[in-house]
Amino acid sequence: MNIMDKYIEKLNTLDFKDMHNEDFMLTWEKSNDELEAVFTMAEALRDLRKNNISSKIFDSGLGVSLFRDNSTRTRFSFTSACNLLGLEVQDLDEGKSQVAHGETVRETANMISFMADVIGIRDDMFIGKGNAYMKEVSNSVKEGNIEGTLEQRPTLVNLQCDIDHPTQAMADTLHLINELGGIENLKGKKVAMTWAYSPSYGKPLSVPQGVIGLLTRFGMDVVLAHPEGYEVMSEVEEVAKKNAETYGGSFTRTNSMEEAFKDADVVYPKSWAPFMAMEKRTNLYSEGDQAGIDQLEKELLKQNAEHKDWECTEELMKTTKEGKAIYMHCLPADITGVSCAEGEVAATVFDRYRKSLYKEASFKPYIIASMIFLSKIKNPQEVLDKLVKESKDRKVK
Amino acid sequence: MNIMDKYIEKLNTLDFKDMHNEDFMLTWEKSNDELEAVFTMAEALRDLRKNNISSKIFDSGLGVSLFRDNSTRTRFSFTSACNLLGLEVQDLDEGKSQVAHGETVRETANMISFMADVIGIRDDMFIGKGNAYMKEVSNSVKEGNIEGTLEQRPTLVNLQCDIDHPTQAMADTLHLINELGGIENLKGKKVAMTWAYSPSYGKPLSVPQGVIGLLTRFGMDVVLAHPEGYEVMSEVEEVAKKNAETYGGSFTRTNSMEEAFKDADVVYPKSWAPFMAMEKRTNLYSEGDQAGIDQLEKELLKQNAEHKDWECTEELMKTTKEGKAIYMHCLPADITGVSCAEGEVAATVFDRYRKSLYKEASFKPYIIASMIFLSKIKNPQEVLDKLVKESKDRKVK
Amino acid sequence: MNIMDKYIEKLNTLDFKDMHNEDFMLTWEKSNDELEAVFTMAEALRDLRKNNISSKIFDSGLGVSLFRDNSTRTRFSFTSACNLLGLEVQDLDEGKSQVAHGETVRETANMISFMADVIGIRDDMFIGKGNAYMKEVSNSVKEGNIEGTLEQRPTLVNLQCDIDHPTQAMADTLHLINELGGIENLKGKKVAMTWAYSPSYGKPLSVPQGVIGLLTRFGMDVVLAHPEGYEVMSEVEEVAKKNAETYGGSFTRTNSMEEAFKDADVVYPKSWAPFMAMEKRTNLYSEGDQAGIDQLEKELLKQNAEHKDWECTEELMKTTKEGKAIYMHCLPADITGVSCAEGEVAATVFDRYRKSLYKEASFKPYIIASMIFLSKIKNPQEVLDKLVKESKDRKVK
């Protein structure tokens, strides 16, 4: 018996062979077995590290980070995941890159990938662009591998796009699995994914979309709440609806935060931008219409300011199941009276859940590492067994 | 017998068990035994590398560099130290970070530390802020570790703050130990830590403060010399005074460079900003008073220009002990006629000591690595023994 | 018998012992045996990686990248090479560096090299400066090593200077060796290194110079073609002429693209700036004469626009040997109708050779790694044998 046995046994019951040498782009492109394999491997890697056992599966190799915008936390999560597995991160920042200057995506994707085992991409700024760009990069390196330019096919991990935020939603879910004592305990629980007011009006939609697209996979009763005009992408709502049908939960929408919170087991109050406005903004940007953008921003700020009452207060929290719903957030949150005058959440609520929120965030590097592991290693169970049998110290004792 | 035996034997005579899992912030927070353990381990690591023996104690893990301002040399020292021990550096630059945009220190500190074994911080720009910020980060990750967010407690290494510059002062001292043939030979030697003119008037106080706070620990006769108005922090002068009493040396202050140099065994002529002015500037910055800042800078430049005669000349060097004092500098120096018209040191003096100055600088990566080693490893002697017995090549032979 | 035997046997026939502990600056400073050793080792390293065998020869150590300007591809090539051998890259960007602020080259070179095994330098912006700067850095660290500041002497690899682009030209040549089935098959083949039109008029001369300086080493018939006024450095033309005499090929110059392409086995059409103009620009920059620079740029654009007919078209390709010349480019190319309205090459030509061009580029990381390997390792054959005998997996199986 060794500490990896329970994970190996669990993996043995799951069919995830198609993940080998494949990307992780949208959670709804993956089977439930595959998602569960990611959770299981993430816990296994966490346990290895906790037990000071090396989980390096690479002796050398690069993880490429391709971020459209700066993001400290995503950067650290990705670097941590790569480092844990033995890959060195090389950034392809806009500042360091020629991508923006007309080079074809295909060429750049191949030129940076001669020794790349993984490419982590974050591209969430423009509606209709991020995921499309990722697919282009993915196809380019896939083709490069087939053509013989690239010895290996780099695995793409979607670190946030315009449609989904799979590493966030998966980390959130793994947190819930831990808090609720098992994936089977998600079934029947009510989740309120609700909009909340923030002074900054343009936050990405990928978090609520990722959450409703994923939590509906586990038989949860998912309620999406937001003011009128703050709709998310309809195609993701369709995904959530179909999931609910398939997996025996429900997906409903409301314009009332109160209704969403009522008897909820889990609440996720968070600001996001209105989809239609983001789409409009994307078009204005392509047209280079700065006056139009300025005008739109003015309208959005005005619209936004009308919904300051969408705040996760102590009163609202009391209306949740036994007043004890799990409060979630992807962080950083806009905390009323702390990071802003009026924000997404009351300071006392945030404070009470701070420890839990940090824990929630701590799953992300392991989720990313798990996605990489399952794509790069053909026989993950064998390798887990090998790692624990060799038991190389992570830190010398 | 192996090459580590002498270091192991030395360490066996020292009590440094409290360094385990602790930060290194100010030298005067450490006992003399602890300081000597740092010197000993630094020499041991240098010897391992010289003998092509790997000193990697980490198989994976991150060293986070958190710098308020850019600094090539500090960056390279920290990266070298981390790399030597097996840690990969991930920068948290202002440019790459959201720190400056209102996020709480606690949250960011935890979010970047899920896999961080070490955090190297440099924050020397504002009086009263740098060390306070480091303590805040330290408390945040300590708490994060207790709460279970962080599996390990990252060790903080102060790479320069407003009060002390421990890695510089320790490297300087290790250089002196080598030049003078042993730590016991520092006793009774006269050190002139003196101000010197530089066209740039705002250099950090942490170097002179670090030097007077540390060299008074070894029974040296430390003289701090500067023009009127160039006082350093009074709390550090107090530290130096108390050290002199405790360890049997002396600490005196003078406004005469000549007096300081007279019969000195060691001279350290270097520009720094007046403490009172830096404090004032810090306040003006917080108030956003740009006119006040401009006015202050004008005054400072004027005041500064009155002291161009504070230069380390050949004439002054001749007045030192047998005309052969050890000349020290943290580099880069302002060299008269080379890097500026009028500077801290005459070109011929600098040239004569260049090799020695480079050697002085070369200790820093080992000092940093030593601080990390002693914090992360519970039984350093055992691990040194193990490293040399396993004798893994650093570079394949 | 093992997979490295053929490389070891080849290396045994070559005299390259002087490469040990030496830089790689200009190809014409190396003997033909040395060049062939680089090709052989590059192929060996490629083969090791293909067979999932670790080629790490460093357990720790830094590769310093010192780039005057940003360059994604050079950065990735250098990082890939370093990572393959076990070195971690630390960038010395202008932004991160104090180099530009008056520090002496010698001091900085030493300060960054305490743990540096390799320094990769790219400095191609100013005629007469880049290679001179590299030599200064090289001398500084050589001296630092002799003086005892540096435990090791960091190897310099020229990643592009004003005179040569050895890693590019060597990768190009290794591609030709593969395409033509052996280095001996280069003899007698006609190569057209020709200028081509690009809307950006100021591309570096180091590529054509590197190509004519290298391909004349293998008995090829090298034709350099460009419009009048687009001469390359005369000293490199001299090198090419002497090479042709020594190695039994030829070096000719023409102002006709057609003449160059006629019956060519290999064509390399690529834009570059006129040498005389670049020299003038360098002087204007040193004088800070912005009006002069603006005026010069205007003239250059005008001169440039007169040669839009210098395009690698299908018609021209048909005139090459059997219409099937190998088309080469260092990438990215200016493709007519794709990356610009009128460019260096017709889209259909580029498309037809795209796979081959990507392959050409893929040799560069291995060439760089090979240069490092041959400088750092005294007995490369022994180490190759050792690596394959130990057969450590690059990626866990």
Coordinates of C-alpha atoms in Angstrom, one line a residue, chain B residues 31 171 211 299 359:
Chain B
S31 CA 22.8 36.2 17.2
A171 CA 29.0 39.8 1.8
V211 CA 27.6 48.3 7.7
E299 CA 17.7 72.0 -2.2
K359 CA 35.8 39.6 -5.1

